[in-house]
mmCIF file of C-alpha atoms in Angstrom:
data_model
loop_
_atom_site.group_PDB
_atom_site.id
_atom_site.type_symbol
_atom_site.label_atom_id
_atom_site.label_comp_id
_atom_site.label_asym_id
_atom_site.label_seq_id
_atom_site.Cartn_x
_atom_site.Cartn_y
_atom_site.Cartn_z
ATOM 1 C CA MET N 1 136.285 70.630 74.408
ATOM 2 C CA THR N 2 136.446 69.203 77.617
ATOM 3 C CA ILE N 3 135.145 70.560 80.717
ATOM 4 C CA ASN N 4 136.229 68.815 83.978
ATOM 5 C CA ARG N 5 134.510 68.599 87.644
ATOM 6 C CA ARG N 6 136.399 71.986 88.848
ATOM 7 C CA GLU N 7 135.384 74.282 86.047
ATOM 8 C CA LEU N 8 131.902 73.073 85.939
ATOM 9 C CA SER N 9 131.696 73.692 90.001
ATOM 10 C CA ILE N 10 133.483 77.220 89.423
ATOM 11 C CA SER N 11 131.036 77.900 86.508
ATOM 12 C CA GLY N 12 127.821 76.833 88.651
ATOM 13 C CA LEU N 13 129.188 78.732 91.489
ATOM 14 C CA ALA N 14 129.333 81.918 89.437
ATOM 15 C CA LEU N 15 125.741 81.408 87.804
ATOM 16 C CA SER N 16 124.672 80.784 91.401
ATOM 17 C CA THR N 17 126.524 83.960 92.702
ATOM 18 C CA LEU N 18 124.993 85.858 89.560
ATOM 19 C CA ALA N 19 121.565 84.487 90.160
ATOM 20 C CA VAL N 20 121.304 85.647 93.940
ATOM 21 C CA SER N 21 122.441 89.213 92.884
ATOM 22 C CA ALA N 22 119.632 89.361 90.387
ATOM 23 C CA LEU N 23 117.247 88.393 92.755
ATOM 24 C CA ALA N 24 118.640 91.079 95.381
ATOM 25 C CA LEU N 25 118.362 93.559 92.756
ATOM 26 C CA THR N 26 114.681 92.576 91.700
ATOM 27 C CA ALA N 27 113.849 92.366 95.446
ATOM 28 C CA SER N 28 115.543 96.048 96.082
ATOM 29 C CA ALA N 29 113.920 97.322 92.952
ATOM 30 C CA LEU N 30 110.474 96.481 94.222
ATOM 31 C CA ALA N 31 111.148 97.483 97.727
ATOM 32 C CA ALA N 32 111.855 101.076 96.080
ATOM 33 C CA SER N 33 109.054 100.938 93.778
ATOM 34 C CA ALA N 34 106.585 100.172 96.908
ATOM 35 C CA ASP N 35 108.212 102.873 98.771
ATOM 36 C CA GLU N 36 107.889 105.276 95.540
ATOM 37 C CA GLU N 37 104.136 104.341 95.245
ATOM 38 C CA ALA N 38 103.393 105.038 99.257
ATOM 39 C CA VAL N 39 105.270 108.316 99.213
ATOM 40 C CA ALA N 40 103.100 108.984 95.937
ATOM 41 C CA LYS N 41 100.042 108.401 97.568
ATOM 42 C CA LYS N 42 101.102 110.752 100.654
ATOM 43 C CA VAL N 43 102.124 113.339 98.205
ATOM 44 C CA GLU N 44 98.565 113.251 96.903
ATOM 45 C CA ALA N 45 97.034 112.777 100.232
ATOM 46 C CA PHE N 46 98.656 116.462 100.866
ATOM 47 C CA ARG N 47 97.932 117.962 97.733
ATOM 48 C CA LEU N 48 94.381 116.890 98.405
ATOM 49 C CA ALA N 49 94.402 118.252 102.395
ATOM 50 C CA GLN N 50 96.052 121.620 100.992
ATOM 51 C CA ILE N 51 92.920 122.058 98.894
ATOM 52 C CA ALA N 52 90.463 121.063 101.585
ATOM 53 C CA ALA N 53 92.531 123.268 103.870
ATOM 54 C CA ASP N 54 92.421 120.263 106.236
ATOM 55 C CA PRO N 55 94.081 120.713 109.434
ATOM 56 C CA LYS N 56 93.776 117.164 110.578
ATOM 57 C CA ALA N 57 94.890 115.825 107.234
ATOM 58 C CA LEU N 58 97.689 118.459 107.251
ATOM 59 C CA GLY N 59 98.789 117.424 110.864
ATOM 60 C CA ALA N 60 99.067 113.891 110.318
ATOM 61 C CA LEU N 61 101.251 113.911 107.042
ATOM 62 C CA CYS N 62 103.723 116.172 108.441
ATOM 63 C CA TRP N 63 106.547 115.569 111.269
ATOM 64 C CA ASP N 64 106.763 117.610 114.346
ATOM 65 C CA ASP N 65 109.902 119.233 113.413
ATOM 66 C CA LEU N 66 108.346 120.069 109.814
ATOM 67 C CA SER N 67 110.185 123.075 107.789
ATOM 68 C CA TYR N 68 108.098 124.708 105.430
ATOM 69 C CA SER N 69 109.796 126.915 103.252
ATOM 70 C CA HIS N 70 107.819 129.336 100.837
ATOM 71 C CA SER N 71 108.848 130.566 97.886
ATOM 72 C CA SER N 72 109.199 134.392 99.579
ATOM 73 C CA GLY N 73 111.693 132.801 101.654
ATOM 74 C CA LYS N 74 109.583 132.669 104.508
ATOM 75 C CA VAL N 75 110.052 129.448 106.847
ATOM 76 C CA GLU N 76 107.119 128.037 109.266
ATOM 77 C CA ASP N 77 107.125 124.924 111.597
ATOM 78 C CA LYS N 78 104.351 122.699 111.506
ATOM 79 C CA ALA N 79 101.795 124.652 113.969
ATOM 80 C CA THR N 80 102.493 127.922 111.812
ATOM 81 C CA PHE N 81 101.985 125.997 108.181
ATOM 82 C CA ILE N 82 98.876 124.338 109.709
ATOM 83 C CA ALA N 83 97.991 127.574 110.998
ATOM 84 C CA ASN N 84 98.099 129.752 107.920
ATOM 85 C CA ALA N 85 96.944 126.980 105.598
ATOM 86 C CA THR N 86 94.002 126.687 107.065
ATOM 87 C CA ASP N 87 92.924 130.141 108.253
ATOM 88 C CA GLY N 88 90.514 130.896 105.717
ATOM 89 C CA LYS N 89 91.959 134.296 104.356
ATOM 90 C CA SER N 90 92.240 132.375 100.862
ATOM 91 C CA LYS N 91 91.076 129.263 99.608
ATOM 92 C CA PHE N 92 92.640 126.943 96.871
ATOM 93 C CA LEU N 93 90.464 126.622 93.742
ATOM 94 C CA SER N 94 93.009 124.515 92.124
ATOM 95 C CA ILE N 95 96.755 122.983 92.961
ATOM 96 C CA GLU N 96 98.002 120.855 90.126
ATOM 97 C CA TYR N 97 101.359 119.063 91.101
ATOM 98 C CA LYS N 98 102.654 118.428 87.225
ATOM 99 C CA ASP N 99 105.831 116.113 86.497
ATOM 100 C CA PRO N 100 106.406 114.633 89.908
ATOM 101 C CA THR N 101 109.602 112.725 90.283
ATOM 102 C CA ILE N 102 110.114 110.603 93.494
ATOM 103 C CA LYS N 103 113.599 109.190 94.661
ATOM 104 C CA VAL N 104 113.711 106.887 97.488
ATOM 105 C CA VAL N 105 117.159 106.879 99.265
ATOM 106 C CA GLY N 106 116.991 104.590 102.299
ATOM 107 C CA PRO N 107 114.302 106.187 104.608
ATOM 108 C CA ALA N 108 114.146 109.343 102.707
ATOM 109 C CA ALA N 109 112.161 110.424 99.839
ATOM 110 C CA ILE N 110 113.228 113.104 97.642
ATOM 111 C CA VAL N 111 110.110 114.857 95.320
ATOM 112 C CA ARG N 112 110.130 117.368 93.039
ATOM 113 C CA PHE N 113 107.330 118.715 90.707
ATOM 114 C CA HIS N 114 105.896 121.767 89.085
ATOM 115 C CA TRP N 115 103.302 123.557 91.524
ATOM 116 C CA VAL N 116 100.336 125.127 89.413
ATOM 117 C CA ALA N 117 97.874 126.778 91.231
ATOM 118 C CA GLU N 118 95.023 129.388 92.208
ATOM 119 C CA GLN N 119 93.857 130.471 95.126
ATOM 120 C CA GLU N 120 90.908 132.834 96.053
ATOM 121 C CA MET N 121 91.732 135.868 98.790
ATOM 122 C CA ALA N 122 88.793 135.899 101.288
ATOM 123 C CA ALA N 123 88.954 139.691 101.574
ATOM 124 C CA ASP N 124 88.332 140.802 98.160
ATOM 125 C CA GLY N 125 87.560 137.693 95.884
ATOM 126 C CA LYS N 126 90.837 138.417 93.993
ATOM 127 C CA LYS N 127 92.293 135.228 92.175
ATOM 128 C CA VAL N 128 95.916 134.973 92.586
ATOM 129 C CA PRO N 129 97.511 131.979 90.404
ATOM 130 C CA THR N 130 100.877 130.427 91.351
ATOM 131 C CA ASN N 131 103.569 128.789 89.298
ATOM 132 C CA LEU N 132 106.275 127.108 91.309
ATOM 133 C CA HIS N 133 108.754 124.420 91.628
ATOM 134 C CA ILE N 134 108.877 122.496 94.747
ATOM 135 C CA LEU N 135 111.138 120.275 96.470
ATOM 136 C CA MET N 136 109.556 117.922 99.350
ATOM 137 C CA ASN N 137 111.567 115.457 101.579
ATOM 138 C CA TRP N 138 109.761 113.035 103.053
ATOM 139 C CA GLN N 139 111.001 110.653 105.843
ATOM 140 C CA LYS N 140 110.004 107.152 106.832
ATOM 141 C CA GLN N 141 109.965 105.650 110.003
ATOM 142 C CA GLY N 142 108.461 102.264 110.599
ATOM 143 C CA ASP N 143 105.927 101.810 107.710
ATOM 144 C CA GLU N 144 104.781 105.730 107.863
ATOM 145 C CA TRP N 145 106.295 108.524 105.412
ATOM 146 C CA LYS N 146 105.740 111.925 106.282
ATOM 147 C CA LEU N 147 106.947 115.172 105.250
ATOM 148 C CA LEU N 148 110.047 116.626 106.868
ATOM 149 C CA SER N 149 110.566 119.588 104.761
ATOM 150 C CA ARG N 150 109.547 121.562 102.048
ATOM 151 C CA ALA N 151 111.024 124.308 99.640
ATOM 152 C CA ALA N 152 109.296 126.128 96.894
ATOM 153 C CA THR N 153 110.869 128.502 94.148
ATOM 154 C CA LYS N 154 108.930 130.885 92.063
ATOM 155 C CA LEU N 155 109.475 130.267 87.995
#
């Protein structure tokens, strides 16, 4: 079998193109996983801020245009969500985000998980469990990920 220069050149070009494509895919995968990791950290910070009923932390994690939808169908803007989440009428005893998935699509991240929580009502000490499916949409601007919207469905 003989290989001439032209065939060798075409083979080399094909291999170079393949190598560059593989490198681009690897770089893209690494960027996506770095973004997924950054979003995962924000999601955990949000969970901890909910348990702590920390208005500053919640405010820092949410866009000003937040749309926060409860499983009851009630929709709140950022100010209303933070006010209601930190008013002291109830406190979270626990919040678990089970089986989370994060999919980064450009400057957006789609986060889904199974929410299992227990709250204690301040008025009567009654403990209330919640079992929900949550969809969160996070948006990146610059290097910062913030919660843009959240929707809950009762399970």
